[in-house]
mmCIF file of C-alpha atoms in Angstrom:
data_model
loop_
_atom_site.group_PDB
_atom_site.id
_atom_site.type_symbol
_atom_site.label_atom_id
_atom_site.label_comp_id
_atom_site.label_asym_id
_atom_site.label_seq_id
_atom_site.Cartn_x
_atom_site.Cartn_y
_atom_site.Cartn_z
ATOM 1 C CA MET J 1 -5.222 -5.870 -45.813
ATOM 2 C CA GLN J 2 -2.616 -8.891 -45.451
ATOM 3 C CA VAL J 3 -2.134 -8.838 -48.953
ATOM 4 C CA GLU J 4 -1.093 -5.018 -49.074
ATOM 5 C CA ASP J 5 1.076 -5.757 -46.066
ATOM 6 C CA ILE J 6 3.190 -8.231 -47.837
ATOM 7 C CA GLU J 7 3.447 -5.945 -50.846
ATOM 8 C CA PHE J 8 5.139 -3.111 -48.709
ATOM 9 C CA ALA J 9 7.277 -5.506 -46.471
ATOM 10 C CA THR J 10 8.798 -7.039 -49.944
ATOM 11 C CA GLU J 11 8.649 -3.210 -51.308
ATOM 12 C CA TRP J 12 10.730 -2.209 -47.959
ATOM 13 C CA SER J 13 12.805 -5.617 -48.108
ATOM 14 C CA GLU J 14 13.877 -4.681 -51.240
ATOM 15 C CA ARG J 15 15.013 -0.625 -50.785
ATOM 16 C CA ALA J 16 16.736 -2.175 -47.726
ATOM 17 C CA LEU J 17 19.122 -4.411 -49.718
ATOM 18 C CA GLN J 18 19.687 -1.603 -52.141
ATOM 19 C CA LEU J 19 20.840 0.959 -49.482
ATOM 20 C CA MET J 20 22.704 -1.823 -47.624
ATOM 21 C CA ALA J 21 24.446 -2.436 -50.600
ATOM 22 C CA GLN J 22 24.715 1.271 -52.182
ATOM 23 C CA HIS J 23 26.547 2.311 -48.826
ATOM 24 C CA GLY J 24 28.667 -0.769 -48.496
ATOM 25 C CA ILE J 25 26.974 -2.069 -45.481
ATOM 26 C CA PRO J 26 27.450 -6.237 -44.967
ATOM 27 C CA PRO J 27 23.994 -7.967 -45.523
ATOM 28 C CA ALA J 28 24.038 -9.110 -41.463
ATOM 29 C CA PRO J 29 20.812 -9.847 -39.835
ATOM 30 C CA ASP J 30 21.285 -7.007 -37.442
ATOM 31 C CA ASN J 31 22.362 -4.636 -40.492
ATOM 32 C CA TYR J 32 19.373 -5.631 -42.119
ATOM 33 C CA SER J 33 17.180 -5.225 -39.131
ATOM 34 C CA VAL J 34 18.241 -1.544 -39.270
ATOM 35 C CA TRP J 35 18.104 -0.693 -42.876
ATOM 36 C CA PHE J 36 14.651 -2.652 -43.099
ATOM 37 C CA ARG J 37 13.298 -0.068 -40.764
ATOM 38 C CA TYR J 38 14.697 2.960 -42.112
ATOM 39 C CA ALA J 39 13.473 2.071 -45.705
ATOM 40 C CA SER J 40 9.895 1.432 -43.802
ATOM 41 C CA GLY J 41 10.506 5.297 -42.377
ATOM 42 C CA ARG J 42 8.459 4.004 -39.528
ATOM 43 C CA VAL J 43 10.813 5.446 -37.219
ATOM 44 C CA PRO J 44 11.410 9.121 -37.987
ATOM 45 C CA GLU J 45 14.227 9.639 -35.663
ATOM 46 C CA LEU J 46 15.930 6.380 -36.714
ATOM 47 C CA ASN J 47 15.667 7.691 -40.519
ATOM 48 C CA GLN J 48 17.191 11.297 -39.339
ATOM 49 C CA GLU J 49 20.400 10.210 -37.591
ATOM 50 C CA ILE J 50 21.651 7.719 -40.680
ATOM 51 C CA ASP J 51 20.668 10.732 -42.825
ATOM 52 C CA GLY J 52 22.748 12.960 -40.805
ATOM 53 C CA ARG J 53 25.745 10.023 -40.731
ATOM 54 C CA ILE J 54 25.619 9.525 -44.817
ATOM 55 C CA ALA J 55 25.594 13.469 -45.084
ATOM 56 C CA SER J 56 28.473 13.960 -42.701
ATOM 57 C CA ALA J 57 30.448 10.573 -44.692
ATOM 58 C CA LEU J 58 30.287 9.183 -40.839
ATOM 59 C CA PRO J 59 30.781 5.161 -41.330
ATOM 60 C CA ILE J 60 27.895 3.190 -40.656
ATOM 61 C CA ASP J 61 29.545 -0.354 -39.052
ATOM 62 C CA LEU J 62 28.735 -3.086 -36.809
ATOM 63 C CA ASP J 63 29.127 -1.064 -33.832
ATOM 64 C CA THR J 64 27.016 1.970 -34.776
ATOM 65 C CA THR J 65 24.293 -0.431 -36.497
ATOM 66 C CA VAL J 66 24.431 -2.139 -32.533
ATOM 67 C CA SER J 67 23.875 1.380 -31.526
ATOM 68 C CA LEU J 68 21.025 2.052 -33.742
ATOM 69 C CA GLN J 69 19.580 -0.977 -32.476
ATOM 70 C CA LYS J 70 19.556 -0.151 -28.765
ATOM 71 C CA LYS J 71 18.584 3.602 -29.366
ATOM 72 C CA TYR J 72 15.636 2.876 -31.752
ATOM 73 C CA LEU J 73 14.424 -0.459 -31.918
ATOM 74 C CA THR J 74 12.733 -0.935 -28.727
ATOM 75 C CA GLU J 75 12.817 -4.359 -27.784
ATOM 76 C CA GLY J 76 16.408 -3.840 -27.625
ATOM 77 C CA LYS J 77 16.135 -1.081 -25.705
ATOM 78 C CA LEU J 78 13.592 -2.854 -23.292
ATOM 79 C CA ALA J 79 16.389 -5.730 -22.840
ATOM 80 C CA ASP J 80 19.083 -3.062 -22.013
ATOM 81 C CA VAL J 81 17.232 -1.197 -19.497
ATOM 82 C CA THR J 82 16.093 -4.271 -18.102
ATOM 83 C CA LEU J 83 19.519 -5.784 -17.677
ATOM 84 C CA ASN J 84 21.159 -2.289 -16.681
ATOM 85 C CA THR J 85 18.444 -1.912 -14.044
ATOM 86 C CA GLY J 86 19.068 -5.610 -12.910
ATOM 87 C CA ALA J 87 22.697 -4.772 -12.346
ATOM 88 C CA ARG J 88 21.810 -1.092 -10.472
ATOM 89 C CA LEU J 89 19.252 -3.118 -8.212
ATOM 90 C CA ASN J 90 21.916 -5.524 -6.990
ATOM 91 C CA THR J 91 24.554 -2.675 -6.369
ATOM 92 C CA GLU J 92 21.511 -0.605 -4.228
ATOM 93 C CA LEU J 93 20.692 -3.688 -2.291
ATOM 94 C CA ASP J 94 24.264 -4.247 -1.140
ATOM 95 C CA GLN J 95 24.484 -0.495 0.113
ATOM 96 C CA ILE J 96 21.022 -1.098 1.862
ATOM 97 C CA LEU J 97 22.478 -4.463 3.636
ATOM 98 C CA LYS J 98 25.494 -1.968 4.623
ATOM 99 C CA ILE J 99 23.474 0.056 6.140
ATOM 100 C CA ILE J 100 21.531 -2.089 8.191
ATOM 101 C CA GLU J 101 24.799 -3.895 9.137
ATOM 102 C CA GLU J 102 26.238 -0.141 10.004
ATOM 103 C CA SER J 103 22.991 0.657 12.175
ATOM 104 C CA VAL J 104 23.316 -2.622 14.093
ATOM 105 C CA GLY J 105 26.679 -2.214 14.687
ATOM 106 C CA ASN J 106 26.471 1.357 16.048
ATOM 107 C CA SER J 107 23.634 0.643 18.227
ATOM 108 C CA THR J 108 26.020 -2.540 19.994
ATOM 109 C CA ALA J 109 28.674 0.218 20.430
ATOM 110 C CA LEU J 110 26.623 2.150 22.001
ATOM 111 C CA GLY J 111 25.264 -0.729 23.922
ATOM 112 C CA THR J 112 28.489 -1.380 24.612
ATOM 113 C CA THR J 113 29.119 1.638 26.177
ATOM 114 C CA VAL J 114 26.801 2.198 28.417
ATOM 115 C CA ARG J 115 27.483 -1.337 30.075
ATOM 116 C CA GLU J 116 30.840 -1.045 30.825
ATOM 117 C CA ALA J 117 30.195 2.830 32.295
ATOM 118 C CA SER J 118 27.458 1.715 34.629
ATOM 119 C CA GLU J 119 29.503 -1.217 35.633
ATOM 120 C CA GLY J 120 32.338 0.829 36.370
ATOM 121 C CA LEU J 121 30.209 2.764 39.110
ATOM 122 C CA THR J 122 29.953 1.649 42.573
ATOM 123 C CA SER J 123 28.203 2.799 45.729
ATOM 124 C CA GLN J 124 31.748 4.230 46.260
ATOM 125 C CA SER J 125 32.219 5.956 43.014
ATOM 126 C CA SER J 126 33.336 9.819 43.216
ATOM 127 C CA ALA J 127 31.393 12.448 41.657
ATOM 128 C CA SER J 128 34.427 12.477 39.057
ATOM 129 C CA ASP J 129 33.750 8.946 38.192
ATOM 130 C CA VAL J 130 30.284 9.520 37.455
ATOM 131 C CA ARG J 131 30.822 12.338 35.509
ATOM 132 C CA LYS J 132 33.560 10.623 32.997
ATOM 133 C CA ALA J 133 30.662 8.315 32.774
ATOM 134 C CA VAL J 134 27.892 10.258 31.676
ATOM 135 C CA GLU J 135 30.222 12.012 29.213
ATOM 136 C CA ALA J 136 30.958 8.491 27.719
ATOM 137 C CA ILE J 137 27.659 7.639 27.341
ATOM 138 C CA VAL J 138 26.862 11.272 25.736
ATOM 139 C CA ASN J 139 29.636 10.996 23.204
ATOM 140 C CA ALA J 140 28.506 7.433 22.172
ATOM 141 C CA SER J 141 24.952 8.666 21.867
ATOM 142 C CA ARG J 142 26.275 12.113 20.003
ATOM 143 C CA LYS J 143 28.433 9.930 17.600
ATOM 144 C CA MET J 144 25.542 6.848 17.148
ATOM 145 C CA GLU J 145 22.794 10.191 16.149
ATOM 146 C CA GLN J 146 25.561 11.725 13.654
ATOM 147 C CA ARG J 147 25.945 8.195 12.078
ATOM 148 C CA SER J 148 22.480 7.856 12.209
ATOM 149 C CA THR J 149 21.942 10.826 10.419
ATOM 150 C CA GLU J 150 24.387 9.909 7.431
ATOM 151 C CA LEU J 151 22.871 6.843 7.347
ATOM 152 C CA GLU J 152 19.464 7.920 7.096
ATOM 153 C CA GLU J 153 20.756 10.433 4.233
ATOM 154 C CA HIS J 154 22.128 7.366 2.334
ATOM 155 C CA LEU J 155 18.817 5.723 2.568
ATOM 156 C CA GLN J 156 17.018 8.642 1.414
ATOM 157 C CA ALA J 157 19.631 8.745 -1.638
ATOM 158 C CA THR J 158 19.212 5.403 -2.319
ATOM 159 C CA LYS J 159 15.189 5.449 -1.973
ATOM 160 C CA LYS J 160 15.470 7.967 -4.968
ATOM 161 C CA GLU J 161 17.893 5.989 -7.004
ATOM 162 C CA LEU J 162 15.318 3.126 -7.082
ATOM 163 C CA ASN J 163 12.226 4.954 -7.836
ATOM 164 C CA GLU J 164 14.276 6.263 -10.752
ATOM 165 C CA LEU J 165 14.914 2.823 -11.739
ATOM 166 C CA GLN J 166 11.858 1.993 -11.481
ATOM 167 C CA GLN J 167 10.282 4.806 -13.335
ATOM 168 C CA ASN J 168 13.072 4.052 -16.440
ATOM 169 C CA LEU J 169 11.820 0.029 -16.281
ATOM 170 C CA GLU J 170 8.035 0.983 -16.666
ATOM 171 C CA LYS J 171 8.658 3.854 -19.424
ATOM 172 C CA ALA J 172 11.453 1.415 -21.365
ATOM 173 C CA HIS J 173 8.275 -1.099 -20.867
ATOM 174 C CA THR J 174 5.581 1.253 -22.491
ATOM 175 C CA GLU J 175 7.930 1.952 -25.488
ATOM 176 C CA ALA J 176 8.389 -1.411 -26.103
ATOM 177 C CA ARG J 177 4.465 -1.408 -26.549
ATOM 178 C CA THR J 178 4.446 1.901 -28.398
ATOM 179 C CA ASP J 179 4.039 1.986 -32.113
ATOM 180 C CA GLY J 180 6.850 4.481 -32.736
ATOM 181 C CA LEU J 181 5.216 6.105 -35.658
ATOM 182 C CA THR J 182 1.579 7.027 -34.262
ATOM 183 C CA GLY J 183 2.286 6.709 -30.617
ATOM 184 C CA VAL J 184 -0.782 4.216 -29.922
ATOM 185 C CA ASN J 185 -0.142 0.140 -28.880
ATOM 186 C CA ASN J 186 1.570 -1.721 -30.887
ATOM 187 C CA ARG J 187 0.820 -5.197 -32.485
ATOM 188 C CA LYS J 188 2.421 -6.981 -29.374
ATOM 189 C CA ALA J 189 0.579 -4.751 -26.814
ATOM 190 C CA PHE J 190 -2.366 -5.609 -28.609
ATOM 191 C CA ASP J 191 -2.005 -9.530 -28.377
ATOM 192 C CA GLU J 192 -1.569 -9.021 -24.479
ATOM 193 C CA ALA J 193 -4.618 -6.958 -24.245
ATOM 194 C CA LEU J 194 -6.569 -8.955 -26.303
ATOM 195 C CA ALA J 195 -5.695 -12.528 -24.628
ATOM 196 C CA ARG J 196 -6.279 -10.497 -21.532
ATOM 197 C CA GLU J 197 -9.669 -9.544 -22.242
ATOM 198 C CA LEU J 198 -10.929 -12.639 -23.772
ATOM 199 C CA ASP J 199 -10.116 -14.238 -20.436
ATOM 200 C CA LYS J 200 -12.025 -11.542 -18.788
ATOM 201 C CA ALA J 201 -15.294 -11.765 -20.789
ATOM 202 C CA GLY J 202 -15.291 -15.367 -20.413
ATOM 203 C CA LYS J 203 -15.264 -15.340 -17.139
ATOM 204 C CA SER J 204 -17.599 -12.308 -16.424
ATOM 205 C CA GLY J 205 -20.076 -13.017 -19.150
ATOM 206 C CA GLU J 206 -19.430 -8.905 -20.242
ATOM 207 C CA PRO J 207 -19.599 -8.535 -24.183
ATOM 208 C CA LEU J 208 -16.668 -7.524 -25.335
ATOM 209 C CA CYS J 209 -16.368 -6.210 -29.573
ATOM 210 C CA LEU J 210 -13.083 -6.293 -31.366
ATOM 211 C CA ALA J 211 -12.870 -3.529 -34.639
ATOM 212 C CA ILE J 212 -10.603 -3.640 -37.118
ATOM 213 C CA GLY J 213 -10.242 -0.876 -39.563
ATOM 214 C CA ASP J 214 -8.186 -0.323 -43.055
ATOM 215 C CA ILE J 215 -7.315 3.065 -44.574
ATOM 216 C CA ASP J 216 -8.804 2.846 -48.049
ATOM 217 C CA HIS J 217 -6.668 2.662 -50.898
ATOM 218 C CA PHE J 218 -3.161 3.356 -49.107
ATOM 219 C CA LYS J 219 -1.019 1.704 -50.758
ATOM 220 C CA LYS J 220 -2.403 4.168 -54.271
ATOM 221 C CA PHE J 221 -1.942 7.514 -51.641
ATOM 222 C CA ASN J 222 1.555 6.164 -50.768
ATOM 223 C CA ASP J 223 2.596 5.638 -54.492
ATOM 224 C CA THR J 224 0.736 9.189 -55.265
ATOM 225 C CA PHE J 225 2.338 11.535 -52.580
ATOM 226 C CA GLY J 226 5.340 9.352 -50.745
ATOM 227 C CA HIS J 227 5.549 7.606 -47.541
ATOM 228 C CA ARG J 228 6.290 10.383 -45.646
ATOM 229 C CA THR J 229 2.517 11.609 -46.302
ATOM 230 C CA GLY J 230 1.631 8.093 -45.683
ATOM 231 C CA ASP J 231 2.967 8.586 -42.520
ATOM 232 C CA GLN J 232 1.041 11.645 -42.030
ATOM 233 C CA VAL J 233 -2.279 10.009 -42.878
ATOM 234 C CA LEU J 234 -1.639 7.006 -40.090
ATOM 235 C CA ARG J 235 -0.686 9.846 -37.361
ATOM 236 C CA LEU J 236 -4.219 11.310 -38.607
ATOM 237 C CA VAL J 237 -6.008 8.436 -38.320
ATOM 238 C CA ALA J 238 -4.707 6.732 -35.237
ATOM 239 C CA SER J 239 -5.324 10.241 -33.755
ATOM 240 C CA CYS J 240 -8.864 10.146 -34.606
ATOM 241 C CA LEU J 241 -9.114 6.653 -33.280
ATOM 242 C CA LYS J 242 -7.623 7.604 -29.604
ATOM 243 C CA SER J 243 -10.185 10.725 -29.695
ATOM 244 C CA GLY J 244 -12.995 8.543 -30.552
ATOM 245 C CA ALA J 245 -12.548 5.577 -28.201
ATOM 246 C CA LEU J 246 -14.392 5.233 -25.177
ATOM 247 C CA ALA J 247 -12.819 4.658 -21.630
ATOM 248 C CA GLY J 248 -11.732 1.380 -21.338
ATOM 249 C CA HIS J 249 -10.767 1.013 -25.113
ATOM 250 C CA PHE J 250 -7.602 -0.147 -26.341
ATOM 251 C CA VAL J 251 -6.447 1.335 -29.550
ATOM 252 C CA ALA J 252 -3.410 -0.234 -31.417
ATOM 253 C CA ARG J 253 -1.840 -0.480 -34.795
ATOM 254 C CA TYR J 254 -2.192 -3.744 -36.002
ATOM 255 C CA GLY J 255 0.126 -3.727 -38.555
ATOM 256 C CA GLY J 256 1.025 -1.219 -41.876
ATOM 257 C CA GLU J 257 -2.523 0.731 -42.445
ATOM 258 C CA GLU J 258 -4.608 -1.369 -40.464
ATOM 259 C CA PHE J 259 -5.755 -0.550 -37.040
ATOM 260 C CA ALA J 260 -7.790 -2.248 -34.114
ATOM 261 C CA VAL J 261 -10.016 -1.125 -30.928
ATOM 262 C CA ILE J 262 -10.567 -3.279 -28.445
ATOM 263 C CA MET J 263 -13.753 -2.301 -26.462
ATOM 264 C CA PRO J 264 -14.544 -4.163 -23.609
ATOM 265 C CA ALA J 265 -17.870 -3.901 -21.567
ATOM 266 C CA THR J 266 -19.284 -2.705 -25.241
ATOM 267 C CA GLU J 267 -22.296 -3.932 -26.890
ATOM 268 C CA LEU J 268 -22.457 -4.231 -30.434
ATOM 269 C CA ALA J 269 -24.462 -1.394 -31.336
ATOM 270 C CA SER J 270 -22.005 0.807 -29.345
ATOM 271 C CA ALA J 271 -19.135 -0.622 -30.801
ATOM 272 C CA GLU J 272 -20.597 0.022 -34.163
ATOM 273 C CA ALA J 273 -21.663 3.639 -32.991
ATOM 274 C CA VAL J 274 -18.325 4.361 -31.865
ATOM 275 C CA ALA J 275 -16.517 3.068 -35.229
ATOM 276 C CA ASN J 276 -18.537 5.004 -37.370
ATOM 277 C CA GLY J 277 -17.768 8.122 -35.212
ATOM 278 C CA VAL J 278 -13.977 7.672 -35.940
ATOM 279 C CA ARG J 279 -14.947 7.163 -39.402
ATOM 280 C CA GLU J 280 -16.662 10.159 -40.267
ATOM 281 C CA THR J 281 -14.104 11.643 -38.231
ATOM 282 C CA VAL J 282 -11.383 10.462 -40.181
ATOM 283 C CA GLN J 283 -13.451 11.399 -43.534
ATOM 284 C CA ALA J 284 -14.227 15.121 -42.343
ATOM 285 C CA ARG J 285 -9.921 15.700 -42.090
ATOM 286 C CA GLU J 286 -8.465 17.470 -44.762
ATOM 287 C CA LEU J 287 -4.958 16.351 -45.508
ATOM 288 C CA VAL J 288 -2.656 18.782 -46.235
ATOM 289 C CA LYS J 289 1.162 18.490 -47.203
ATOM 290 C CA ARG J 290 3.366 20.454 -44.915
ATOM 291 C CA SER J 291 5.780 21.555 -47.163
ATOM 292 C CA THR J 292 3.737 22.725 -49.283
ATOM 293 C CA GLY J 293 0.372 23.779 -48.257
ATOM 294 C CA GLU J 294 -1.062 21.634 -50.903
ATOM 295 C CA SER J 295 -4.142 20.063 -50.212
ATOM 296 C CA LEU J 296 -3.933 16.301 -50.592
ATOM 297 C CA GLY J 297 -7.787 15.773 -50.609
ATOM 298 C CA ARG J 298 -9.314 13.430 -47.729
ATOM 299 C CA VAL J 299 -9.133 9.798 -47.026
ATOM 300 C CA THR J 300 -11.627 7.349 -45.659
ATOM 301 C CA MET J 301 -11.526 4.284 -43.590
ATOM 302 C CA SER J 302 -13.037 0.533 -43.737
ATOM 303 C CA MET J 303 -14.192 -1.040 -40.658
ATOM 304 C CA GLY J 304 -15.022 -4.242 -39.415
ATOM 305 C CA ILE J 305 -16.313 -5.230 -35.886
ATOM 306 C CA ALA J 306 -17.128 -8.956 -34.082
ATOM 307 C CA GLN J 307 -18.677 -9.447 -30.985
ATOM 308 C CA PHE J 308 -17.010 -12.151 -28.326
ATOM 309 C CA LYS J 309 -18.721 -15.496 -27.837
ATOM 310 C CA PRO J 310 -18.143 -18.098 -25.704
ATOM 311 C CA GLY J 311 -15.377 -20.419 -26.796
ATOM 312 C CA ASP J 312 -13.475 -17.854 -28.908
ATOM 313 C CA THR J 313 -10.131 -17.556 -29.457
ATOM 314 C CA ALA J 314 -7.798 -14.683 -30.200
ATOM 315 C CA ALA J 315 -7.663 -16.171 -33.459
ATOM 316 C CA SER J 316 -11.256 -16.795 -34.159
ATOM 317 C CA LEU J 317 -12.558 -12.950 -33.016
ATOM 318 C CA ILE J 318 -9.799 -11.561 -35.258
ATOM 319 C CA GLU J 319 -10.921 -13.791 -38.052
ATOM 320 C CA ARG J 320 -14.611 -12.865 -37.822
ATOM 321 C CA ALA J 321 -13.342 -9.549 -37.580
ATOM 322 C CA ASP J 322 -11.203 -9.202 -40.447
ATOM 323 C CA ALA J 323 -14.167 -10.928 -42.131
ATOM 324 C CA CYS J 324 -16.731 -7.832 -41.672
ATOM 325 C CA LEU J 325 -13.787 -5.504 -42.869
ATOM 326 C CA TYR J 326 -13.251 -7.680 -45.808
ATOM 327 C CA GLU J 327 -17.236 -7.185 -46.254
ATOM 328 C CA ALA J 328 -17.058 -3.556 -45.997
ATOM 329 C CA LYS J 329 -14.370 -3.424 -48.653
ATOM 330 C CA ARG J 330 -16.360 -5.353 -51.130
ATOM 331 C CA ALA J 331 -19.221 -3.467 -50.611
ATOM 332 C CA GLY J 332 -17.364 0.112 -51.602
ATOM 333 C CA ARG J 333 -15.446 1.026 -48.368
ATOM 334 C CA ASN J 334 -15.699 4.182 -46.016
ATOM 335 C CA ARG J 335 -18.143 1.887 -44.209
ATOM 336 C CA VAL J 336 -18.456 0.235 -41.254
ATOM 337 C CA ILE J 337 -19.897 -3.781 -41.207
ATOM 338 C CA THR J 338 -20.604 -5.844 -37.867
ATOM 339 C CA GLU J 339 -21.569 -9.135 -37.704
ATOM 340 C CA PHE J 340 -25.009 -10.788 -35.839
ATOM 341 C CA ALA J 341 -24.841 -10.629 -32.054
ATOM 342 C CA PRO J 342 -25.047 -13.820 -30.757
ATOM 343 C CA ASP J 343 -28.542 -13.419 -30.013
ATOM 344 C CA GLN J 344 -29.314 -12.118 -32.572
ATOM 345 C CA LEU J 345 -28.417 -14.855 -35.150
ATOM 346 C CA PRO J 346 -31.032 -16.443 -37.473
ATOM 347 C CA LYS J 347 -31.708 -19.894 -36.065
ATOM 348 C CA ALA J 348 -30.124 -21.580 -39.249
ATOM 349 C CA GLN J 349 -26.839 -20.333 -38.093
ATOM 350 C CA ALA J 350 -26.936 -21.001 -34.176
ATOM 351 C CA GLY J 351 -24.778 -23.434 -32.582
#
C-alpha cells in the first residue's frame, strides 16, 4: 500500500545516508541514487559489487559511482546504449556510402576500358590489336569482379554489425522496462502498457480489466526475516503471477510489494478467476530460507480488480482497482475483491 511504500522509502533513505557517511561518500545526487538502490537491496548485482569493493578496501569515488550507475541503473544504461548505437550507426552508414561510391567507380572504370578498346578497333585492326583489346577488357573485368567480391564481404560484415547494434538496443530497451529483482515489467513499462490498452479498449469496445495485488503483512515479514528473504518472497509472487496470467496479459511490479496485471479482452469474471488462481498458488507455496533450510511458513496476497468503463483514464481505473484492493485488505486479506461490471451496477449507481 502507499503508506507502506513511504515507510520503505524513508527506511532506505535513512540507511543510504548512514552508509554514505560511514564510507565517507559525499551526499551528491549521483552518489545518493546509487546508495539508495544499495540500501533497498533491489539490485543484488549492485550490492555484490559494492560489497566487494568495501571488502577489498577499494575506493568508491565519483568515477566509480558513475560507472555503477551506467552498469546497474537501467535508464542510464539505455541512454548510453542509445548514444553509442547512434555513433556506431553513423560510422556504418559512412562505410556503406563508401562501398556504393567504390562500386560506381569500378563500373565506370570498366565502362571506360570497354569503350576505349572498342573505339581503338577498326576494320584495318590486326589480330594482335584485337587480342590486346580483349585482354584489356578481360583484365578490367577481373579487377572489377575481385573488387566486387571484397565489397560484398565488407557489406555483409556491415550488415552483421547493424544487426548486432539493433539487438543491443532492443536488449537495453527491454532492460529499462524490466524490474531488476523480479524479472517482470517495471512501473515505467506498466504505465506505457496501460495507456496503450486503454486506448485500444476505448476504440474497440472490448473488455479490459486491471488487477492490483499486494503481499499481505509484507513489512512485518521483512522486519522479521530480513530484506533478502523479503526479496525471495517478491520473486515468488512474481513467478506465480507470470505462470498464472493468461496469454496477452501484462504482469508488472507496480511498486514495493504491489503487483499489477493488465488484462486485455478479459471480462470481470475471467479476471477474478485468474486472480484467485494466482492467490491460491501463492498461498500453497511454502517458503524455505535458503541459507538454513528453515521453513518460513506461507505468505498470502490480496487483490482488487476494476473493469474499464468508457471515459476511464489510467488514474481512474487504477483508483478503482486500488479501492477494491483496500476492501480486500479490510475484509481480512488473502482474498480477491472486484467491482461491479458496468452492466451489473445497481440503478442508483448507474451514470
